[in-house]
PDB file of N, CA and C in Angstrom:
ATOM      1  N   UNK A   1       0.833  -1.180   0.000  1.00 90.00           N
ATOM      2  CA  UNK A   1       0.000   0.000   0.000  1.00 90.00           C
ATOM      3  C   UNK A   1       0.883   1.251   0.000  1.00 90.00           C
ATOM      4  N   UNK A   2       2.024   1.820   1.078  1.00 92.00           N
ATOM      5  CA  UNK A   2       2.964   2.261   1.433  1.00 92.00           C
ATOM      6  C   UNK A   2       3.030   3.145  -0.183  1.00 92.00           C
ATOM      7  N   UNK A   3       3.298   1.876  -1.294  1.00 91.00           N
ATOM      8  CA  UNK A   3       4.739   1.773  -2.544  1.00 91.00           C
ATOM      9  C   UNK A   3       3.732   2.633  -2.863  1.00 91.00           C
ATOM     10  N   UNK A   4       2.514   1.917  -3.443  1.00 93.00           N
ATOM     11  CA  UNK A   4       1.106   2.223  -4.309  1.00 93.00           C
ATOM     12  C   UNK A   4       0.901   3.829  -3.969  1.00 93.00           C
ATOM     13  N   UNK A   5       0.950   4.196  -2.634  1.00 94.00           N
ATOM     14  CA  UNK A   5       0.309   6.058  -2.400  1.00 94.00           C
ATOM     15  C   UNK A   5       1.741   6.629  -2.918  1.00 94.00           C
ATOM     16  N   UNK A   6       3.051   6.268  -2.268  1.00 93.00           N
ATOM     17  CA  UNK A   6       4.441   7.369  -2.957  1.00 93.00           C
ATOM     18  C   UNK A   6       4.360   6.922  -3.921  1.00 93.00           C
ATOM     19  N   UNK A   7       4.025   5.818  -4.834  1.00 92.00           N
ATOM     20  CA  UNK A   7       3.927   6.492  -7.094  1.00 92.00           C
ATOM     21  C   UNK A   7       3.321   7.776  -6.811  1.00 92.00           C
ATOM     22  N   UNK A   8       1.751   7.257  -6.632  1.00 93.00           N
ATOM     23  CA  UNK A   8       1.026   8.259  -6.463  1.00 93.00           C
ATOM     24  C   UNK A   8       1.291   9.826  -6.191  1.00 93.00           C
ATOM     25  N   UNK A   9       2.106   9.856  -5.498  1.00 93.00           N
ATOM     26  CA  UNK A   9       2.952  10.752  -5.266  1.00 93.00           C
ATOM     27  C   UNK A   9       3.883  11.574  -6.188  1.00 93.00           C
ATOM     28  N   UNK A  10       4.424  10.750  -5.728  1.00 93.00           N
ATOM     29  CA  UNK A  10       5.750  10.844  -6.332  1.00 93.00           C
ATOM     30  C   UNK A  10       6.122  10.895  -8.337  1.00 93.00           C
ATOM     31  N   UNK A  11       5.352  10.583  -8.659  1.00 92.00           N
ATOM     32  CA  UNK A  11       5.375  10.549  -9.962  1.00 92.00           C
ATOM     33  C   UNK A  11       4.770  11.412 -10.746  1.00 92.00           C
ATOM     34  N   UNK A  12       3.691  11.959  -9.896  1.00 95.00           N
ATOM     35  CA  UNK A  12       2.763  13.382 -10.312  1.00 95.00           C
ATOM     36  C   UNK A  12       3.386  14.399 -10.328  1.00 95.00           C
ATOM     37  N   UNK A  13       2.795  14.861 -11.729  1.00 96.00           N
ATOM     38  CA  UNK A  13       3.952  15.863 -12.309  1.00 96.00           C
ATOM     39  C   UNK A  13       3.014  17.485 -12.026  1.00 96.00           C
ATOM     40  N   UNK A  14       1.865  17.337 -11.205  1.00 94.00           N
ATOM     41  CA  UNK A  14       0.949  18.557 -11.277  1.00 94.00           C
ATOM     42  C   UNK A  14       1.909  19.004  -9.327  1.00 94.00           C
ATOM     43  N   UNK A  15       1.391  20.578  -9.790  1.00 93.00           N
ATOM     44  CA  UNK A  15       2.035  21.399  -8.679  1.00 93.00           C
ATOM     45  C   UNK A  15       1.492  21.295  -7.099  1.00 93.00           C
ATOM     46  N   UNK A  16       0.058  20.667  -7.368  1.00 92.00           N
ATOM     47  CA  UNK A  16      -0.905  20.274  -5.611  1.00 92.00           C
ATOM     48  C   UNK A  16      -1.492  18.320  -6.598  1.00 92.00           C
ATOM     49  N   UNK A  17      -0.332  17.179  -6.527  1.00 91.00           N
ATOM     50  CA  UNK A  17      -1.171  16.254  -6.681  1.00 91.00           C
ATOM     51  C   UNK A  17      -2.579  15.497  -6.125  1.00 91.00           C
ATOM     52  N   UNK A  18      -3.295  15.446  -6.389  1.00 95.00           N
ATOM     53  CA  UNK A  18      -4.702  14.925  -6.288  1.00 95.00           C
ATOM     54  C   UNK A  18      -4.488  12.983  -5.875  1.00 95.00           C
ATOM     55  N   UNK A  19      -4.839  12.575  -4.695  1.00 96.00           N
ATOM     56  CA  UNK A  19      -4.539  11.481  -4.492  1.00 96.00           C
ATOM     57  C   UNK A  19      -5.770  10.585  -3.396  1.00 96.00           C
ATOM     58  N   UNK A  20      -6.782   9.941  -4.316  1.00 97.00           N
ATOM     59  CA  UNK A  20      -7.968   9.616  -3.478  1.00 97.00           C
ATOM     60  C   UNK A  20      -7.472   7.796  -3.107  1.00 97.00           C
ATOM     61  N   UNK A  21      -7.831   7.588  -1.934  1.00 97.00           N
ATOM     62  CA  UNK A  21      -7.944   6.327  -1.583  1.00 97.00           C
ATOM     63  C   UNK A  21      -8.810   5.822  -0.934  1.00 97.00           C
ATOM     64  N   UNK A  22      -9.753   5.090  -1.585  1.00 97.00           N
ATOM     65  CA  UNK A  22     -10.994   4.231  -1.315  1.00 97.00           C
ATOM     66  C   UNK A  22     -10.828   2.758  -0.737  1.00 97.00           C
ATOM     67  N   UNK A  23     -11.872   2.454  -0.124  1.00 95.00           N
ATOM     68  CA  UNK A  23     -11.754   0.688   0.503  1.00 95.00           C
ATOM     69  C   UNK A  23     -13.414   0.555   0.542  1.00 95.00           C
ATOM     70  N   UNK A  24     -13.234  -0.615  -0.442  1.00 92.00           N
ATOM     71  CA  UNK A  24     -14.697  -1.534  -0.827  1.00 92.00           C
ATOM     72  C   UNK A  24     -14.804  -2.728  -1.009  1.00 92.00           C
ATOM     73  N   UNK A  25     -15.862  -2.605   0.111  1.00 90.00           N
ATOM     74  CA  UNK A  25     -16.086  -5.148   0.522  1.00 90.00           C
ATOM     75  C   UNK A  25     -16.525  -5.218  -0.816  1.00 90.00           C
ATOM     76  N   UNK A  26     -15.771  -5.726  -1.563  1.00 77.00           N
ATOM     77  CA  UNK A  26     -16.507  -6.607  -2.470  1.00 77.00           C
ATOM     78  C   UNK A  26     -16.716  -8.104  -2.087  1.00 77.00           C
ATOM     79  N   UNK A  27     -18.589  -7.792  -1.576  1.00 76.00           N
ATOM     80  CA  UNK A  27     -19.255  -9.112  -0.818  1.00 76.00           C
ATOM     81  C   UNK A  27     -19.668 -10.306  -2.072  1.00 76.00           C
ATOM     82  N   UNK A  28     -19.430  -9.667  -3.082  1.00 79.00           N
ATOM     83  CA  UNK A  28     -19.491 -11.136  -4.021  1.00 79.00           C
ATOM     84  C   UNK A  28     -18.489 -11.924  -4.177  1.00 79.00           C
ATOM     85  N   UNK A  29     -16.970 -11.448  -3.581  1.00 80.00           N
ATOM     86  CA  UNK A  29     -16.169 -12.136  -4.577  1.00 80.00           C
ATOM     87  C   UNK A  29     -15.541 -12.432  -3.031  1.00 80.00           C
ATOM     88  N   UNK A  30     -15.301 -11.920  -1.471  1.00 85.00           N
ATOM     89  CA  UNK A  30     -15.458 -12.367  -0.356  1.00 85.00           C
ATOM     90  C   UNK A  30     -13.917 -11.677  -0.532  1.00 85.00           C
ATOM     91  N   UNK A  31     -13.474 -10.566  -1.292  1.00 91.00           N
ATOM     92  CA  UNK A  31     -12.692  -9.369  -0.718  1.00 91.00           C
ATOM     93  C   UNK A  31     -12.811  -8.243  -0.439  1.00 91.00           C
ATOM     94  N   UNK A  32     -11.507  -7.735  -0.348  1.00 94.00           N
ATOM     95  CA  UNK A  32     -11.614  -6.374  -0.263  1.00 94.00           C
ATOM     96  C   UNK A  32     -10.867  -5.540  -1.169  1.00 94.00           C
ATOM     97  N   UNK A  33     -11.188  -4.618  -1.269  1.00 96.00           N
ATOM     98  CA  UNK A  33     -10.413  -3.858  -2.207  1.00 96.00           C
ATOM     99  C   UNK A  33     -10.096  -2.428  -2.168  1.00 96.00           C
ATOM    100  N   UNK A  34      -8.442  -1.973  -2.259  1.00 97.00           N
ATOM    101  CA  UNK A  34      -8.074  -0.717  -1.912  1.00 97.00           C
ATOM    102  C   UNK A  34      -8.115  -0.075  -3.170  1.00 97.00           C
ATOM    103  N   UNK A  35      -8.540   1.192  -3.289  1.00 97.00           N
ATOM    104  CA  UNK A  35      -8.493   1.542  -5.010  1.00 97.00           C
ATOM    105  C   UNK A  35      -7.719   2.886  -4.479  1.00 97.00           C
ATOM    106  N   UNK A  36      -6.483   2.939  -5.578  1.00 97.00           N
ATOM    107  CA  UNK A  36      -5.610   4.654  -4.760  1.00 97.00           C
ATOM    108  C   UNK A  36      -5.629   5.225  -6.574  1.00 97.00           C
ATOM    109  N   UNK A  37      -6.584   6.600  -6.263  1.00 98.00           N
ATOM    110  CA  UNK A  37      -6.880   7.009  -7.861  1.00 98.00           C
ATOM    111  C   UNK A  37      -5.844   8.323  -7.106  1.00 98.00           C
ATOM    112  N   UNK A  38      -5.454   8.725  -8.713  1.00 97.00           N
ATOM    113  CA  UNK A  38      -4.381   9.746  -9.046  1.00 97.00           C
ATOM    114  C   UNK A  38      -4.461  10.569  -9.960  1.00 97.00           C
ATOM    115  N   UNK A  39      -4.456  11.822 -10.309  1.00 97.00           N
ATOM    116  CA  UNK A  39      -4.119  12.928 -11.723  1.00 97.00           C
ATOM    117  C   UNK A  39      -3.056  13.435 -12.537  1.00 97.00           C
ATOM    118  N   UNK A  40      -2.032  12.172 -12.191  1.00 96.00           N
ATOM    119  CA  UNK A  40      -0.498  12.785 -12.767  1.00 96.00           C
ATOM    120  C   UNK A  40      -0.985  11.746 -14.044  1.00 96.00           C
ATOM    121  N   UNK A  41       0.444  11.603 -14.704  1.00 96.00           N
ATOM    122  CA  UNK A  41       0.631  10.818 -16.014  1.00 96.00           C
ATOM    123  C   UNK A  41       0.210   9.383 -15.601  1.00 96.00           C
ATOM    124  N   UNK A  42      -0.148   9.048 -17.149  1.00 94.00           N
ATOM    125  CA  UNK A  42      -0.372   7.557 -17.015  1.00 94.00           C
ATOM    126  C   UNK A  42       1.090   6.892 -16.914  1.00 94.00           C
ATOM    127  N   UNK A  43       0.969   6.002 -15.974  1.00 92.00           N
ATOM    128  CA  UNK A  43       1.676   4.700 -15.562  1.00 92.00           C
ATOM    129  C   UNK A  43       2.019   4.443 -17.332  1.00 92.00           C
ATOM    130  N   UNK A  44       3.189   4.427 -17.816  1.00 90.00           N
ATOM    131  CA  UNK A  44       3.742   3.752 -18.696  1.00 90.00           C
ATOM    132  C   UNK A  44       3.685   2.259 -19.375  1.00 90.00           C
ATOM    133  N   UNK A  45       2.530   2.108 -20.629  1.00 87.00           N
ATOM    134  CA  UNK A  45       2.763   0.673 -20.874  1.00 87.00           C
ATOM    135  C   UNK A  45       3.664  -0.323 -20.310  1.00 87.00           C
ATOM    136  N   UNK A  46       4.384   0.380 -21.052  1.00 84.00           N
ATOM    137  CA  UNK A  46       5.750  -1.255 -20.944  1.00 84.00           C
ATOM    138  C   UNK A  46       5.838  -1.390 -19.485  1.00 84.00           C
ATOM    139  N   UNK A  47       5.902  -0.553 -18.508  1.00 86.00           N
ATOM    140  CA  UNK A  47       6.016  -0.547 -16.954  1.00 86.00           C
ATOM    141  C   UNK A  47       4.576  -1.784 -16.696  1.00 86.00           C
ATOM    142  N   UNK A  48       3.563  -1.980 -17.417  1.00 87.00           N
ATOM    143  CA  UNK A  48       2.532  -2.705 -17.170  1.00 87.00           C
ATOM    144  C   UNK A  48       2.348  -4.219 -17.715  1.00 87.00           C
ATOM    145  N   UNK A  49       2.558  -3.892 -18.992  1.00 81.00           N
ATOM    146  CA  UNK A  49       2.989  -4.928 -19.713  1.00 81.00           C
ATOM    147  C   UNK A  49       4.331  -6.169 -19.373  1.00 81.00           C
ATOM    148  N   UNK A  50       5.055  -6.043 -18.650  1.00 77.00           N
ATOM    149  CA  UNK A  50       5.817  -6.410 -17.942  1.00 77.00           C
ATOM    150  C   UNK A  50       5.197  -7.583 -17.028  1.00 77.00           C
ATOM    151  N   UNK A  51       4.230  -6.714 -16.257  1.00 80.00           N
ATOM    152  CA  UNK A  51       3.450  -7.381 -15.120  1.00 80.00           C
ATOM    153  C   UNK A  51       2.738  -8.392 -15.911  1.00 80.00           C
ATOM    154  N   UNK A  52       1.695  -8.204 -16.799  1.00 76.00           N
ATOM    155  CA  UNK A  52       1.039  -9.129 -17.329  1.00 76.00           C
ATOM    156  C   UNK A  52       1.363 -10.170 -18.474  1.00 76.00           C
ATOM    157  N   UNK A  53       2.443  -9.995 -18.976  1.00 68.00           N
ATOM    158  CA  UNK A  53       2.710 -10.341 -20.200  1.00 68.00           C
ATOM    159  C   UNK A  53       3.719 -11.903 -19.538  1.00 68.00           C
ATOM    160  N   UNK A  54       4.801 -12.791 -20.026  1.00 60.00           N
ATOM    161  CA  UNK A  54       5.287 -13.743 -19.521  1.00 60.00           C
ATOM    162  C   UNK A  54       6.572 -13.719 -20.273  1.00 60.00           C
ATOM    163  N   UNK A  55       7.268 -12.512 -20.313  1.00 51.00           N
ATOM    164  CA  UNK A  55       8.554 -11.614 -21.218  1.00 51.00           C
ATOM    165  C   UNK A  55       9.704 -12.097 -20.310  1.00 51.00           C
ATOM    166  N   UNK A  56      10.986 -12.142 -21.170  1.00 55.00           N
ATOM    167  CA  UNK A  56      12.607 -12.448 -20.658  1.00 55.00           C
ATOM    168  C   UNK A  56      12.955 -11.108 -20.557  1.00 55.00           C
ATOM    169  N   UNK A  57      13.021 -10.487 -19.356  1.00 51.00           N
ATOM    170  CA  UNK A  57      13.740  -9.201 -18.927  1.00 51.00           C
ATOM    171  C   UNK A  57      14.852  -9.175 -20.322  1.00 51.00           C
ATOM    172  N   UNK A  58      15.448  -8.202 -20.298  1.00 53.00           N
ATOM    173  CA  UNK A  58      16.853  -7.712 -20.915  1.00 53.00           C
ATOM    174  C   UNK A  58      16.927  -6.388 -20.886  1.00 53.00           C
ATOM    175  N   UNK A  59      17.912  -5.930 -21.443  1.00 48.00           N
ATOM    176  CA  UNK A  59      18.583  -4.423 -21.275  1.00 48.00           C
ATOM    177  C   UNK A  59      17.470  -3.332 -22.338  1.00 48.00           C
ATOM    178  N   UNK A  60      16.916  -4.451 -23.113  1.00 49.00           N
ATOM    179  CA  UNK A  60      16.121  -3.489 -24.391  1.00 49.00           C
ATOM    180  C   UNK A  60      14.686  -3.806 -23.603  1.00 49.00           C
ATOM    181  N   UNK A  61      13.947  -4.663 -22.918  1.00 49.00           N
ATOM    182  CA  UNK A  61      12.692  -4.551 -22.515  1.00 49.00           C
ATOM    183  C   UNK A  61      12.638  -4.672 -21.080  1.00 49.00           C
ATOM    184  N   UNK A  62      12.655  -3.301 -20.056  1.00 48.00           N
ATOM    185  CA  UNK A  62      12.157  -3.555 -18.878  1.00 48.00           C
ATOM    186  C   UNK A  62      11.802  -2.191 -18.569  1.00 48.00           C
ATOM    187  N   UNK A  63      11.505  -2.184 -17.462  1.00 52.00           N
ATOM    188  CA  UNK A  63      10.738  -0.643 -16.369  1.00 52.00           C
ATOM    189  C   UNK A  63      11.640  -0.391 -15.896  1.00 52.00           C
ATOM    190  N   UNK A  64      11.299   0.582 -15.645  1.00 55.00           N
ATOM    191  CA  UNK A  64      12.804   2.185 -15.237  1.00 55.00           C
ATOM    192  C   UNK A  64      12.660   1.551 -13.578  1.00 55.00           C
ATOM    193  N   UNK A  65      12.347   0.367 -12.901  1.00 60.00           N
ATOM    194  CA  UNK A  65      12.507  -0.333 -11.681  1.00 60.00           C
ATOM    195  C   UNK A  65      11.538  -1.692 -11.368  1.00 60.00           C
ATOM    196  N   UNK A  66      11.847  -2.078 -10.114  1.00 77.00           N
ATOM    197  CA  UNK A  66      10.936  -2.982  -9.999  1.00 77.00           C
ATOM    198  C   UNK A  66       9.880  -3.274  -8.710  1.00 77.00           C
ATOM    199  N   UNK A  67       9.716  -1.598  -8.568  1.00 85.00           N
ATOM    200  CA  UNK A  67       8.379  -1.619  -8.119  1.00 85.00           C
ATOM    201  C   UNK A  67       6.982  -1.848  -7.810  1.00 85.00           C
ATOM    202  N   UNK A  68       6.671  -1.826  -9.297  1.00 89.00           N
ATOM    203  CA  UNK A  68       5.438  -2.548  -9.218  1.00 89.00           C
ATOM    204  C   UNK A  68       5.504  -4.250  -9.484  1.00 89.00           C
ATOM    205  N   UNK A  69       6.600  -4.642  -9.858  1.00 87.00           N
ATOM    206  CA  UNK A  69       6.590  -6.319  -9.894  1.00 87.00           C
ATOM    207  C   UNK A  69       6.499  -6.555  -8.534  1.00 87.00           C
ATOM    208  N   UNK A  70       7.538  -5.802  -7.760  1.00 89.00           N
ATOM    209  CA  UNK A  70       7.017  -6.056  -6.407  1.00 89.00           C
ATOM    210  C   UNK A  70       5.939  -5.842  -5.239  1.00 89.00           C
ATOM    211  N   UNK A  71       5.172  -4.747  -6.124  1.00 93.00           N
ATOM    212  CA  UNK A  71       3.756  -4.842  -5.304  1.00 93.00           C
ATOM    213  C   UNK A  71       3.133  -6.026  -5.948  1.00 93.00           C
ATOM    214  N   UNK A  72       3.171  -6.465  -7.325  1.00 93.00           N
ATOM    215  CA  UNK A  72       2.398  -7.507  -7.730  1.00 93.00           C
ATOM    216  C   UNK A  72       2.850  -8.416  -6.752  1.00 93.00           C
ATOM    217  N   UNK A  73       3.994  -8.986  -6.655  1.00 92.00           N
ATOM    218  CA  UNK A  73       3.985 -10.217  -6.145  1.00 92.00           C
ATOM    219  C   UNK A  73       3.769 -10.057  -4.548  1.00 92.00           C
ATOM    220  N   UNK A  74       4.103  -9.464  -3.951  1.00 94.00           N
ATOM    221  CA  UNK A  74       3.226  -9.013  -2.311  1.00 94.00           C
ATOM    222  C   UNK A  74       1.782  -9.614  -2.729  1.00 94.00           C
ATOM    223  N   UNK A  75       0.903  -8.348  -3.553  1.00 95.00           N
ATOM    224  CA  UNK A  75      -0.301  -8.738  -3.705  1.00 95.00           C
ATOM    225  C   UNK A  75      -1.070 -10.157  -3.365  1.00 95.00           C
ATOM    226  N   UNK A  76       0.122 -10.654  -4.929  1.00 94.00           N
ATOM    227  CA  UNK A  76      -0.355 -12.091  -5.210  1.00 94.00           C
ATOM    228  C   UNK A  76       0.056 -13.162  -4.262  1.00 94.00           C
ATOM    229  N   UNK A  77       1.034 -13.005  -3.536  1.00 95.00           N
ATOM    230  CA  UNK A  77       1.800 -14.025  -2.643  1.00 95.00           C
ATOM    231  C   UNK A  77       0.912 -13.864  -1.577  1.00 95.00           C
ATOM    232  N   UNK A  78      -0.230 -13.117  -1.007  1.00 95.00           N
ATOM    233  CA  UNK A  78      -1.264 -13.103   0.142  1.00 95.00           C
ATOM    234  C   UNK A  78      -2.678 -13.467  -0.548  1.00 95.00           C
ATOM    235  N   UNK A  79      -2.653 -13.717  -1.683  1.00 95.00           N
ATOM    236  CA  UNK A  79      -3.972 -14.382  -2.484  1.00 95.00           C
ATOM    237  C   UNK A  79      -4.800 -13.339  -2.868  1.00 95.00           C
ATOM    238  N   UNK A  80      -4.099 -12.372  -3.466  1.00 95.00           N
ATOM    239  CA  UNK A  80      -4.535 -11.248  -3.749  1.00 95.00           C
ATOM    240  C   UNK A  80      -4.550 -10.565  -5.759  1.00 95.00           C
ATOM    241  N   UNK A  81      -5.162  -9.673  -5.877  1.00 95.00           N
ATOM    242  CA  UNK A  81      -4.491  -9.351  -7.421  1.00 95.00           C
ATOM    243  C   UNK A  81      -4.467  -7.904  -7.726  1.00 95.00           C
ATOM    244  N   UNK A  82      -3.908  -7.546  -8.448  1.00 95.00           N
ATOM    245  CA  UNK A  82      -3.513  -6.024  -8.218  1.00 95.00           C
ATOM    246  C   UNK A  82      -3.688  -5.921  -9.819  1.00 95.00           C
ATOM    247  N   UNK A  83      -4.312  -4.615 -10.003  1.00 94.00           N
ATOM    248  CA  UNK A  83      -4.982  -4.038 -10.930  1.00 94.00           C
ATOM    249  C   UNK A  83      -5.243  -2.734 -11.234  1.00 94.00           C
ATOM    250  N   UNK A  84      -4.622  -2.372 -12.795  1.00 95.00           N
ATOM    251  CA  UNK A  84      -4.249  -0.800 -13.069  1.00 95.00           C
ATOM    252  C   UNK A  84      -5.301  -0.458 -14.510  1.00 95.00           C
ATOM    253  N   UNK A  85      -5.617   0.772 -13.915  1.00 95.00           N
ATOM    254  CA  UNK A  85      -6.843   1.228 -14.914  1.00 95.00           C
ATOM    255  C   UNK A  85      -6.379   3.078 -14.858  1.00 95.00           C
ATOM    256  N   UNK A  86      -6.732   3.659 -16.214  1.00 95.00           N
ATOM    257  CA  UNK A  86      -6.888   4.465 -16.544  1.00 95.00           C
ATOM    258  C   UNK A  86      -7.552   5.704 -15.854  1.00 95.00           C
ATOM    259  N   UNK A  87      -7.663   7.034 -14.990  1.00 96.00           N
ATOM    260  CA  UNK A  87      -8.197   7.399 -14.390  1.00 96.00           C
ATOM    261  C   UNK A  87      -8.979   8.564 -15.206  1.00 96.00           C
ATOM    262  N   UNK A  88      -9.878   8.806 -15.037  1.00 94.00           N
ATOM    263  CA  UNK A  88     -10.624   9.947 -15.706  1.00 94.00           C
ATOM    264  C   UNK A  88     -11.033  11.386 -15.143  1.00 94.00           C
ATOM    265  N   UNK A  89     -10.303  12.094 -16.024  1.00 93.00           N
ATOM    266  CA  UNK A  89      -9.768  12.434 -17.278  1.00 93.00           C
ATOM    267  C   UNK A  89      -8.232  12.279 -17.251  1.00 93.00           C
ATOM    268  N   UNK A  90      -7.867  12.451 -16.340  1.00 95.00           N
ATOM    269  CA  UNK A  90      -6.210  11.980 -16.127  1.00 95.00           C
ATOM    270  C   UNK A  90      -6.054  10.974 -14.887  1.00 95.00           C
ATOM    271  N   UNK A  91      -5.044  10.613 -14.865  1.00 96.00           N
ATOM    272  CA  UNK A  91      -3.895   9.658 -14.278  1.00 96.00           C
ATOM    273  C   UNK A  91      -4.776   8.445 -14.144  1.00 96.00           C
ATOM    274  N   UNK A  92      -4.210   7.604 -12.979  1.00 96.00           N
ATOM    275  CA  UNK A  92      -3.997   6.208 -12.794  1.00 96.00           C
ATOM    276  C   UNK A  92      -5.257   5.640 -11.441  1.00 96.00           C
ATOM    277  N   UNK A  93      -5.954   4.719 -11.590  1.00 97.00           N
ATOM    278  CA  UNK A  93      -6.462   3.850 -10.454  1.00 97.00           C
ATOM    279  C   UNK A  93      -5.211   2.356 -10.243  1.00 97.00           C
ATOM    280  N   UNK A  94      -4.961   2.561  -9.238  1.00 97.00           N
ATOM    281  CA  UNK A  94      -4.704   1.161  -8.640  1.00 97.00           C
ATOM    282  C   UNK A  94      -4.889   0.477  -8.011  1.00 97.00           C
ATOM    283  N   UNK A  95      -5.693  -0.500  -7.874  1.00 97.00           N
ATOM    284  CA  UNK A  95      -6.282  -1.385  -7.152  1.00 97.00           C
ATOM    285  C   UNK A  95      -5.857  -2.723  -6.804  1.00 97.00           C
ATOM    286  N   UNK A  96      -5.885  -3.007  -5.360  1.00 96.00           N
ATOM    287  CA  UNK A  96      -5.468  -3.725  -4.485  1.00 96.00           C
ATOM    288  C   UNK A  96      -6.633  -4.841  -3.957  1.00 96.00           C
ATOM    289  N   UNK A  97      -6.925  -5.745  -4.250  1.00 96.00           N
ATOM    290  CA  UNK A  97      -7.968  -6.736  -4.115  1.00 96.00           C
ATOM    291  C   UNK A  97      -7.189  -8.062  -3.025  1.00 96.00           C
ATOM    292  N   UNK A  98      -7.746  -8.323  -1.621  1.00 95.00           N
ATOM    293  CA  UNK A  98      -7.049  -8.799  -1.077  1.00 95.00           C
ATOM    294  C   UNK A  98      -8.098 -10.007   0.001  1.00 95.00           C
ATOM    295  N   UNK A  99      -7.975 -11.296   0.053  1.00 94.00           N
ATOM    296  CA  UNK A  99      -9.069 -11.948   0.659  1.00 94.00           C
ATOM    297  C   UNK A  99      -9.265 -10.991   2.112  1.00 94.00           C
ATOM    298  N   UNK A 100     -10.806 -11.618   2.607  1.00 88.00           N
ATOM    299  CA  UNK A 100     -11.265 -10.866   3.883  1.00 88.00           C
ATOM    300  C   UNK A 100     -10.806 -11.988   4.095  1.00 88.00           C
ATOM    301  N   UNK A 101     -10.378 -11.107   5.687  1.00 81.00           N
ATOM    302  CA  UNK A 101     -10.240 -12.233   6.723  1.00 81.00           C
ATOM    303  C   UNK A 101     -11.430 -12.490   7.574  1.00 81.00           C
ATOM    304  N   UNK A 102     -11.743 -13.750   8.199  1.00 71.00           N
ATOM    305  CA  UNK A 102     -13.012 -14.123   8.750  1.00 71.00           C
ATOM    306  C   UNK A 102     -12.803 -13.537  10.535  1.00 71.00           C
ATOM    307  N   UNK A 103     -13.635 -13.259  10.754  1.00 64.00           N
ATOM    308  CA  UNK A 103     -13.778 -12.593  12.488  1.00 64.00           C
ATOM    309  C   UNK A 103     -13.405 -13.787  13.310  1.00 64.00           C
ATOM    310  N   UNK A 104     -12.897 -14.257  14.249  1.00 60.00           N
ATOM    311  CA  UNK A 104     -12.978 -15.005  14.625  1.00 60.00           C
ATOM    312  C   UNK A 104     -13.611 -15.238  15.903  1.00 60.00           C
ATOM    313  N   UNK A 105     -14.392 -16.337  15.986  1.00 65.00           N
ATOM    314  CA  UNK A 105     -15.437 -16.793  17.146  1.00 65.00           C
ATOM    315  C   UNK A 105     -15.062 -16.169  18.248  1.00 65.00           C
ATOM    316  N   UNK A 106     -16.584 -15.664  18.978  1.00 69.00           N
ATOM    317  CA  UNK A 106     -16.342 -15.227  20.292  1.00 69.00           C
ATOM    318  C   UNK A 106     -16.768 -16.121  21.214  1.00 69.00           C
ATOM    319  N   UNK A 107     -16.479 -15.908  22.121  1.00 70.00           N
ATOM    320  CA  UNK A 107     -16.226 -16.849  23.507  1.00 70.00           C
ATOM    321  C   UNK A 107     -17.551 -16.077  24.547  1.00 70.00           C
ATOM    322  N   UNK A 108     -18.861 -16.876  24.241  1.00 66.00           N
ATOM    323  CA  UNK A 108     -19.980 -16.326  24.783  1.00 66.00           C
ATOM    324  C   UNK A 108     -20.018 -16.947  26.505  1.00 66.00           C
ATOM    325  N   UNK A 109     -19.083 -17.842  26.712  1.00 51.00           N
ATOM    326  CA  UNK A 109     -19.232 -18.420  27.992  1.00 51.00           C
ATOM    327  C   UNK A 109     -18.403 -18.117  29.506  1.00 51.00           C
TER     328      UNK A 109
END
């Protein structure tokens, strides 16, 4: 989450960046989900394509770091999936989809 708000940040090229962060049960699918929307530049293809695609790194195809591989795999390594969308009219949503955890039993006795 931490990485996800400093892009957000940090990458916005406007003089007061705009940085909303939402949290919604999604009760159909039995998660949750952090959505951190932004108004700077779009997140860079190839920086994305990376993530989704099943590519051999090299010196001619990678991202200026490996930031977001490493929020992906956080994400995904807690049974989670992480997901980048277009924000309107500018910048980036990123969304963080992560199982609920169940309450655990209380002790009525």
């Amino acid at each position: 989450m931490d990485h996800a708000l400093r892009n957000a940040v940090d990458h916005n090229d406007r003089e007061s960046p705009s940085v909303t962060v939402s949290v919604v049960d999604e009760g159909e699918t039995a998660q949750g989900t952090v959505r951190i929307a932004d108004d700077g530049p779009s997140i860079p293809k190839t920086e994305i394509d990376v993530l989704l695609e099943d590519v051999e790194t090299s010196s001619t195809f990678h991202g200026t770091s490996v930031g977001l591989w490493v929020m992906q795999w956080c994400v995904e390594s807690l049974g989670g999936e992480l997901t980048f969308e277009e924000n309107s009219p500018r910048g980036n949503v990123v969304s963080i989809s992560l199982p609920k955890v169940s309450e655990p039993p209380t002790d009525d006795g």
